[in-house]
Amino acid sequence: MRWGFALRIAARDALRHKLRSLLVLTMIALPVLVVSAAITLVVTSQVSGQERIERKMGAAEALVWSEYRKPVDQAPDPFDWERWPVGDRLAEAPDLTDVAAVLGPDAHFVERRTERVEVRDSDKRLISFTADEVDLTHPITRGLFELTQGRLPAGAHEVVVSEPSVEAGFAIGARIEIPGVEEPAVVVGVGNDATTYDGLKVFGPIGSLIADTGPRNTGASDEAPQVWLVEGVEVTWSDVQELNERGFFVGSRAVIEDPPFASAASWVQDATGGGGDQAETLTVVLLVIVMALLEVALLAGPAFAVNARSQARTLALVAMAGGTPRQARRVILAAGLVLGTLATALGLVLGVATARVFQPLVQRFNGEWFGPFEVPWGWLVPVAVFGLLSALAAAVVPAWLASRQDPVAVMAGRRADAAPDPRTPVLGLVLLLIGVAGAWFGTQGDYTSAVPVAASAVAAMVGMILVAPVLVTTVARLARPLPLPVRYAARDASRHRGRTVPAVAAVAATVAGVVAIGIAVASDDKEYVETYIYAHAVGDGQIIWSPEEEGRDAEAGLIALAEVAGKAAPEVEVTPMLSPDLGEAEREGDYVYWEVDHDVEGNDLGPMSHGGGGASSIGIAPDTSHVYLSEDVRERADEALAAGRAVVFTDQVEGERDVVLSRVVERDYEDEVARTPDLEVALPALLVRTEGVASVIAMLPEELARDRGLEPIVTGVHLSGVADEETQQLITKALQQIDPTAEAWIERGPRSQEWQTVLLVVAVAGAVLMLAGTLTATFLALSDARPDLATLSAVGGAPRTRRAVAGSYALLVGATGAVLGAAVGFVPGLGMASALTRGDLYSGNSGPYIDIPWLLIVSIVVLLPLLTAAIVWVSARSRLPLVTRIE
Amino acid sequence: MTAVLHLDNVTRVHGEGATRVAALRGVSFTARPGELVAVMGPSGSGKSTLLNLAGGLDTPTSGSVLIEGVDLSGLDVAGRARVRRTSVGYVFQDYNLIPALTAAENVALPRELDGDSRKEAREKAMIALERVGIAEVADRFPDEMSGGQQQRVAIARSVVGERRLILADEPTGALDTETGEEVLRVLRDFCDAGAAGVLVTHEARHAGWADRVVFLRDGLVVDEAAASGAYGDPLEQGAL
């Protein structure tokens, strides 16, 4: 028999049983729809190099800028951070004359400067804007800004703004007042920036928005780069390389449109030596795909089991007419092919349509404008293949079982399935053991290996399916002493494993997924709670702000904020916190801080506590009352401070010794950091070990600080007793009256509600799937058992007996699947939890943190099957329709 | 003349131990070309088991089943399926047509299973349908036909191609008297044309269409006789 015949039967059968076909179509099409919509949206949201040219450089031939005062290297398309510095610091800051020297006399340049600025609104609040200084009337800038209202700037103090800026109060006619810029500008037009969707942006001519801050291109990390748009010459790859050597990055239209390498990505990989983990990543992706395939196949499996069951007589007739088991399998597999093809096509079309419909909505959550709508066939074809394979995989087991049926038994009206192969459960057990061993092996050693963990999940899942028939049979044996409806349901389920096993496997797969995700999420949360670093005691906190000045210049502002906070909430204790003044040490481009890491003899003090949440890592105070510490540490620290000694919080050493407090100047050149202690002070200190970390490195009494020439200044404001969020908001509101960047930050401890929401969503989704699998199997069983139920009724069985049988069947399928799935779910669950919570190079090997969400698991194993049984009990018909002949 | 069907000392035992039941016990049976053999006996006598063994749907516990000289015990599942496609046709009481296929497609089924193209199979199916006199319903689905028409389609399916053994299990059980007789006449015509037929029936008047009647009881052949209405229409010869 050729496939054509099987496909013909399958297509006609699909049409004859529309509801069943719709069920399978939905199961296969839904994942295809979701995945293809997501892929289409992601690809559409990505801006290609070609698309980006217009957005970044308008009509220019190239965009040239300097970020580091060093020679650089870059990909042909340097955007998306495919660029980096190489070599030593250049003697001179890169300048336009360097660019002109490379590109020749025909090159013309239009300057563009971009920087974050604070714009003062009519209420004198400061609002952060991106200022873009460029001459938008110059033809070279065409495409950078799309004007929708008003006109482009014509004079030195005229600007245009992005559309979101209008909502922030900057419509046409509004004044743009920027601290540091002498004359305010006036908004004369509104439009869309070519790149960003939702940002507050203001465009004006050079000098209209950004205060002149002196020399540029110094290589300082916080400096906004100076950019030139180039016209008049085509910039070649060799020009780009030459400019790279002089410290410039170049986005060249000619190079991006016609890259010098076959694949820019491979160039980046070669250049960076990347790609080492690709094989592992690919393996994990493949295993995840296999898992997903298995899940979809298992969920659609019961529907194909229904199909195979309803076609049992057809298959028996095919066998009697000379059909082989292989030909019988083809009939069921053809159903998978027909419905899979249809579902995949439907899923793809609807997925692309959904992406198109939701594109504007998703755009709102993305700051950058999407590219043009794009259907990524290169990605969608594998998705389609995936959908088709899912359908075929779902049909494989029912087809195999159908081909093993005894045609004589079927024609005689006997419905028992063929005896299971005794090797199958043994193979299942072996695979389960391999799964457990793989998960264990994958989580041994210093770091979790993803491949064995993912592979073990697949092995465990397949093993689970193979073990399911034995479990169903065992349950039937155990049901011997139970009441008739349960006993009947258990034995019927066992006798008709062909339809029971796919349902049990579907439920088990769902539960295994929920349990695995539950364990992973709960463990991740446990790690978060247990490694949470308290900056203060719960209810205490501090004022955080971004002053324009540093050190002593900021002190007055901070004291003013402290006063405002005290008045806003009199019940809150407001304490200015002192730290040693860093003095005039801070220089342009440098980062200056205090450090204690060794004693006067040069011995390492071990890992220090960090200054998390504190305004300074060194505190000056008579006691530790405003520092988060355990009580025994606090007692000893207070005694030391009272005795005039410093207290240093370490993770290793304890005891009294003289330590060195250093003022370190850190000069950051992006890829290398120069650290130079420029002041060192010896202090008598008590070293105390803290559990976890304290919010300061060290504390010293004021007398000691002054004695060593360390001038105390106010660097922070401590808030005690902020009982609720209302008080916190009240203080913040009061603070922002005098400084919009200030707010009251209060320690509330770890907040772990989010994982419960995730688990709830997972549990509800799992419950729906479980319900669907169990209901399908139960109603199929009832339809199948109609002759037996009729007999039951004929011998005096009450109408409620049928309901009881239905409920018992649902309970058995649900509970067996749930128990099996919960047990198997532990394998990938523990593997994932271990991978997620095992410490790494940065956080130390503190994990893994394992938390088993027993409430969730017990609910799924006990409550959900009961709920399913109750639903079936209520919805099952208590009386059979009269039939003339039962086939 | 070589027998189309030959059962040689066939025993078929179901179950083991206490549940052991011998459905057939040392039965020998032959059907030759042009011969229609009726098999009669009470329920449980082994009639259906005999038909299942004859078609290779079941295998004997001992003894051998030969179809056109081929011993089925030497064949695997696929081999026995091939014999059914090429040599054996079944006719059932409930017609057992596939509801999703038209009359012609049902008849063409064995040929398509055997690898004929759809067109070739349909051509052979149409010949068979013409022989049973219902070519006009070729494109109807089973639920669009009367019982008699469905059973004629089933007979056409059992003889399509070159098949020479028809195994009929109570083929008139679901039909009224007149239609049943028409169906038996068609069956008789095929045997007269050279096929061998085995007709399992409860009713003596139906056995009148046969050449011989074999009586089974408790798995044994207890009697064998020429049919009372041999070689003629029992209605015409007063068998009723």
Short mmCIF file of N, CA and C in Angstrom, two decimals, chain A residues 282-369:
data_model
loop_
_atom_site.label_atom_id
_atom_site.label_comp_id
_atom_site.label_asym_id
_atom_site.label_seq_id
_atom_site.Cartn_x
_atom_site.Cartn_y
_atom_site.Cartn_z
N LEU A 282 24.81 24.44 21.55
CA LEU A 282 24.03 23.78 20.51
C LEU A 282 23.43 22.48 21.04
N THR A 283 24.24 21.74 21.79
CA THR A 283 23.76 20.48 22.35
C THR A 283 22.57 20.73 23.27
N VAL A 284 22.71 21.75 24.13
CA VAL A 284 21.63 22.04 25.06
C VAL A 284 20.38 22.49 24.31
N VAL A 285 20.58 23.33 23.29
CA VAL A 285 19.42 23.79 22.49
C VAL A 285 18.73 22.59 21.86
N LEU A 286 19.53 21.67 21.31
CA LEU A 286 18.96 20.48 20.67
C LEU A 286 18.17 19.65 21.69
N LEU A 287 18.75 19.49 22.88
CA LEU A 287 18.06 18.70 23.90
C LEU A 287 16.78 19.38 24.35
N VAL A 288 16.81 20.70 24.45
CA VAL A 288 15.60 21.44 24.82
C VAL A 288 14.53 21.23 23.75
N ILE A 289 14.96 21.26 22.47
CA ILE A 289 14.01 21.04 21.38
C ILE A 289 13.42 19.64 21.48
N VAL A 290 14.28 18.66 21.77
CA VAL A 290 13.80 17.27 21.90
C VAL A 290 12.78 17.18 23.04
N MET A 291 13.08 17.87 24.16
CA MET A 291 12.16 17.86 25.31
C MET A 291 10.81 18.46 24.92
N ALA A 292 10.89 19.60 24.24
CA ALA A 292 9.65 20.28 23.83
C ALA A 292 8.85 19.39 22.88
N LEU A 293 9.59 18.75 21.97
CA LEU A 293 8.96 17.84 21.00
C LEU A 293 8.22 16.73 21.74
N LEU A 294 8.91 16.21 22.73
CA LEU A 294 8.37 15.12 23.52
C LEU A 294 7.10 15.56 24.26
N GLU A 295 7.17 16.77 24.81
CA GLU A 295 6.02 17.30 25.57
C GLU A 295 4.80 17.45 24.66
N VAL A 296 5.03 18.11 23.51
CA VAL A 296 3.92 18.33 22.57
C VAL A 296 3.38 16.99 22.09
N ALA A 297 4.31 16.08 21.78
CA ALA A 297 3.89 14.77 21.29
C ALA A 297 3.08 14.03 22.34
N LEU A 298 3.50 14.14 23.60
CA LEU A 298 2.79 13.45 24.67
C LEU A 298 1.40 14.04 24.88
N LEU A 299 1.31 15.36 24.74
CA LEU A 299 0.01 16.00 24.95
C LEU A 299 -0.95 15.67 23.81
N ALA A 300 -0.42 15.58 22.59
CA ALA A 300 -1.29 15.27 21.45
C ALA A 300 -1.52 13.76 21.33
N GLY A 301 -0.69 12.99 22.04
CA GLY A 301 -0.76 11.53 21.96
C GLY A 301 -2.15 10.96 22.22
N PRO A 302 -2.82 11.37 23.34
CA PRO A 302 -4.14 10.81 23.62
C PRO A 302 -5.13 11.01 22.47
N ALA A 303 -5.00 12.15 21.79
CA ALA A 303 -5.93 12.41 20.68
C ALA A 303 -5.69 11.41 19.56
N PHE A 304 -4.43 11.10 19.31
CA PHE A 304 -4.15 10.09 18.28
C PHE A 304 -4.53 8.69 18.75
N ALA A 305 -4.45 8.49 20.07
CA ALA A 305 -4.89 7.21 20.61
C ALA A 305 -6.39 7.04 20.37
N VAL A 306 -7.13 8.16 20.51
CA VAL A 306 -8.57 8.13 20.22
C VAL A 306 -8.76 7.75 18.76
N ASN A 307 -7.97 8.37 17.93
CA ASN A 307 -8.06 8.13 16.49
C ASN A 307 -7.78 6.66 16.17
N ALA A 308 -6.70 6.15 16.76
CA ALA A 308 -6.32 4.76 16.50
C ALA A 308 -7.41 3.82 17.00
N ARG A 309 -7.97 4.17 18.17
CA ARG A 309 -9.01 3.33 18.76
C ARG A 309 -10.26 3.31 17.86
N SER A 310 -10.64 4.49 17.38
CA SER A 310 -11.85 4.54 16.57
C SER A 310 -11.63 3.88 15.22
N GLN A 311 -10.36 3.77 14.82
CA GLN A 311 -10.07 3.13 13.54
C GLN A 311 -9.69 1.67 13.70
N ALA A 312 -9.87 1.14 14.91
CA ALA A 312 -9.45 -0.23 15.17
C ALA A 312 -10.11 -1.19 14.18
N ARG A 313 -11.40 -0.97 13.95
CA ARG A 313 -12.13 -1.88 13.06
C ARG A 313 -11.65 -1.73 11.62
N THR A 314 -11.40 -0.47 11.25
CA THR A 314 -10.87 -0.23 9.90
C THR A 314 -9.54 -0.95 9.72
N LEU A 315 -8.69 -0.85 10.75
CA LEU A 315 -7.38 -1.49 10.66
C LEU A 315 -7.50 -3.01 10.64
N ALA A 316 -8.48 -3.53 11.40
CA ALA A 316 -8.70 -4.99 11.38
C ALA A 316 -9.15 -5.42 9.98
N LEU A 317 -10.01 -4.60 9.36
CA LEU A 317 -10.47 -4.92 8.01
C LEU A 317 -9.32 -4.85 7.01
N VAL A 318 -8.45 -3.86 7.22
CA VAL A 318 -7.27 -3.75 6.35
C VAL A 318 -6.43 -5.02 6.50
N ALA A 319 -6.28 -5.48 7.76
CA ALA A 319 -5.51 -6.70 8.00
C ALA A 319 -6.17 -7.88 7.33
N MET A 320 -7.50 -7.97 7.41
CA MET A 320 -8.21 -9.11 6.79
C MET A 320 -8.12 -9.06 5.28
N ALA A 321 -8.02 -7.84 4.74
CA ALA A 321 -7.90 -7.72 3.29
C ALA A 321 -6.46 -7.91 2.84
N GLY A 322 -5.58 -8.26 3.78
CA GLY A 322 -4.20 -8.54 3.42
C GLY A 322 -3.22 -7.46 3.82
N GLY A 323 -3.69 -6.50 4.62
CA GLY A 323 -2.79 -5.43 5.06
C GLY A 323 -1.80 -5.94 6.10
N THR A 324 -0.57 -5.49 6.01
CA THR A 324 0.45 -5.89 6.99
C THR A 324 0.41 -4.91 8.17
N PRO A 325 1.04 -5.28 9.31
CA PRO A 325 1.12 -4.33 10.44
C PRO A 325 1.73 -3.00 10.03
N ARG A 326 2.70 -3.04 9.11
CA ARG A 326 3.34 -1.80 8.66
C ARG A 326 2.32 -0.91 7.97
N GLN A 327 1.46 -1.56 7.16
CA GLN A 327 0.45 -0.77 6.45
C GLN A 327 -0.58 -0.20 7.42
N ALA A 328 -0.87 -0.96 8.48
CA ALA A 328 -1.80 -0.46 9.49
C ALA A 328 -1.19 0.75 10.20
N ARG A 329 0.11 0.66 10.48
CA ARG A 329 0.79 1.79 11.13
C ARG A 329 0.71 3.03 10.25
N ARG A 330 0.85 2.81 8.94
CA ARG A 330 0.84 3.94 8.02
C ARG A 330 -0.47 4.70 8.09
N VAL A 331 -1.57 3.96 8.29
CA VAL A 331 -2.88 4.63 8.33
C VAL A 331 -2.91 5.64 9.48
N ILE A 332 -2.40 5.25 10.65
CA ILE A 332 -2.41 6.15 11.81
C ILE A 332 -1.35 7.24 11.65
N LEU A 333 -0.18 6.85 11.14
CA LEU A 333 0.86 7.86 10.93
C LEU A 333 0.42 8.90 9.90
N ALA A 334 -0.35 8.43 8.92
CA ALA A 334 -0.85 9.36 7.91
C ALA A 334 -1.75 10.40 8.55
N ALA A 335 -2.48 9.99 9.59
CA ALA A 335 -3.32 10.95 10.31
C ALA A 335 -2.42 12.02 10.94
N GLY A 336 -1.29 11.58 11.50
CA GLY A 336 -0.33 12.53 12.07
C GLY A 336 0.20 13.47 11.01
N LEU A 337 0.44 12.90 9.83
CA LEU A 337 1.00 13.70 8.73
C LEU A 337 -0.02 14.73 8.26
N VAL A 338 -1.27 14.27 8.07
CA VAL A 338 -2.32 15.16 7.56
C VAL A 338 -2.59 16.27 8.57
N LEU A 339 -2.86 15.86 9.83
CA LEU A 339 -3.20 16.86 10.84
C LEU A 339 -1.99 17.72 11.19
N GLY A 340 -0.80 17.10 11.20
CA GLY A 340 0.42 17.86 11.51
C GLY A 340 0.69 18.92 10.45
N THR A 341 0.53 18.54 9.18
CA THR A 341 0.76 19.50 8.10
C THR A 341 -0.22 20.66 8.20
N LEU A 342 -1.49 20.28 8.40
CA LEU A 342 -2.53 21.30 8.48
C LEU A 342 -2.28 22.22 9.69
N ALA A 343 -1.97 21.59 10.83
CA ALA A 343 -1.77 22.36 12.06
C ALA A 343 -0.55 23.27 11.92
N THR A 344 0.50 22.74 11.31
CA THR A 344 1.72 23.53 11.16
C THR A 344 1.46 24.74 10.26
N ALA A 345 0.78 24.46 9.12
CA ALA A 345 0.47 25.57 8.20
C ALA A 345 -0.38 26.61 8.91
N LEU A 346 -1.39 26.11 9.64
CA LEU A 346 -2.30 27.01 10.36
C LEU A 346 -1.52 27.81 11.42
N GLY A 347 -0.67 27.10 12.17
CA GLY A 347 0.11 27.74 13.23
C GLY A 347 1.04 28.81 12.66
N LEU A 348 1.66 28.49 11.53
CA LEU A 348 2.60 29.45 10.92
C LEU A 348 1.86 30.70 10.45
N VAL A 349 0.76 30.48 9.72
CA VAL A 349 0.00 31.62 9.17
C VAL A 349 -0.53 32.48 10.32
N LEU A 350 -1.14 31.82 11.31
CA LEU A 350 -1.70 32.57 12.43
C LEU A 350 -0.59 33.22 13.26
N GLY A 351 0.55 32.53 13.36
CA GLY A 351 1.68 33.09 14.12
C GLY A 351 2.20 34.37 13.48
N VAL A 352 2.36 34.33 12.15
CA VAL A 352 2.83 35.53 11.45
C VAL A 352 1.78 36.63 11.56
N ALA A 353 0.50 36.24 11.40
CA ALA A 353 -0.57 37.25 11.51
C ALA A 353 -0.61 37.84 12.92
N THR A 354 -0.44 36.98 13.93
CA THR A 354 -0.44 37.47 15.32
C THR A 354 0.70 38.45 15.53
N ALA A 355 1.87 38.10 14.98
CA ALA A 355 3.03 38.99 15.12
C ALA A 355 2.72 40.34 14.49
N ARG A 356 2.08 40.31 13.33
CA ARG A 356 1.75 41.57 12.63
C ARG A 356 0.79 42.40 13.47
N VAL A 357 -0.22 41.72 14.04
CA VAL A 357 -1.23 42.43 14.84
C VAL A 357 -0.61 43.01 16.12
N PHE A 358 0.28 42.22 16.74
CA PHE A 358 0.83 42.65 18.03
C PHE A 358 2.07 43.52 17.90
N GLN A 359 2.55 43.71 16.67
CA GLN A 359 3.78 44.49 16.49
C GLN A 359 3.70 45.89 17.14
N PRO A 360 2.60 46.66 16.90
CA PRO A 360 2.54 47.99 17.53
C PRO A 360 2.56 47.91 19.05
N LEU A 361 1.89 46.87 19.59
CA LEU A 361 1.83 46.73 21.05
C LEU A 361 3.22 46.43 21.61
N VAL A 362 3.93 45.50 20.96
CA VAL A 362 5.25 45.11 21.45
C VAL A 362 6.23 46.26 21.26
N GLN A 363 6.02 47.04 20.19
CA GLN A 363 6.89 48.19 19.93
C GLN A 363 6.90 49.14 21.14
N ARG A 364 5.77 49.24 21.82
CA ARG A 364 5.67 50.15 22.96
C ARG A 364 6.64 49.79 24.08
N PHE A 365 6.96 48.48 24.16
CA PHE A 365 7.86 48.04 25.23
C PHE A 365 9.33 48.05 24.78
N ASN A 366 9.56 48.48 23.57
CA ASN A 366 10.92 48.48 23.05
C ASN A 366 11.34 49.90 22.73
N GLY A 367 12.45 50.32 23.30
CA GLY A 367 12.89 51.70 23.14
C GLY A 367 13.30 52.03 21.71
N GLU A 368 13.82 51.03 21.00
CA GLU A 368 14.30 51.29 19.64
C GLU A 368 13.22 50.94 18.63
N TRP A 369 13.14 51.76 17.57
CA TRP A 369 12.17 51.44 16.52
C TRP A 369 12.48 50.07 15.93
#
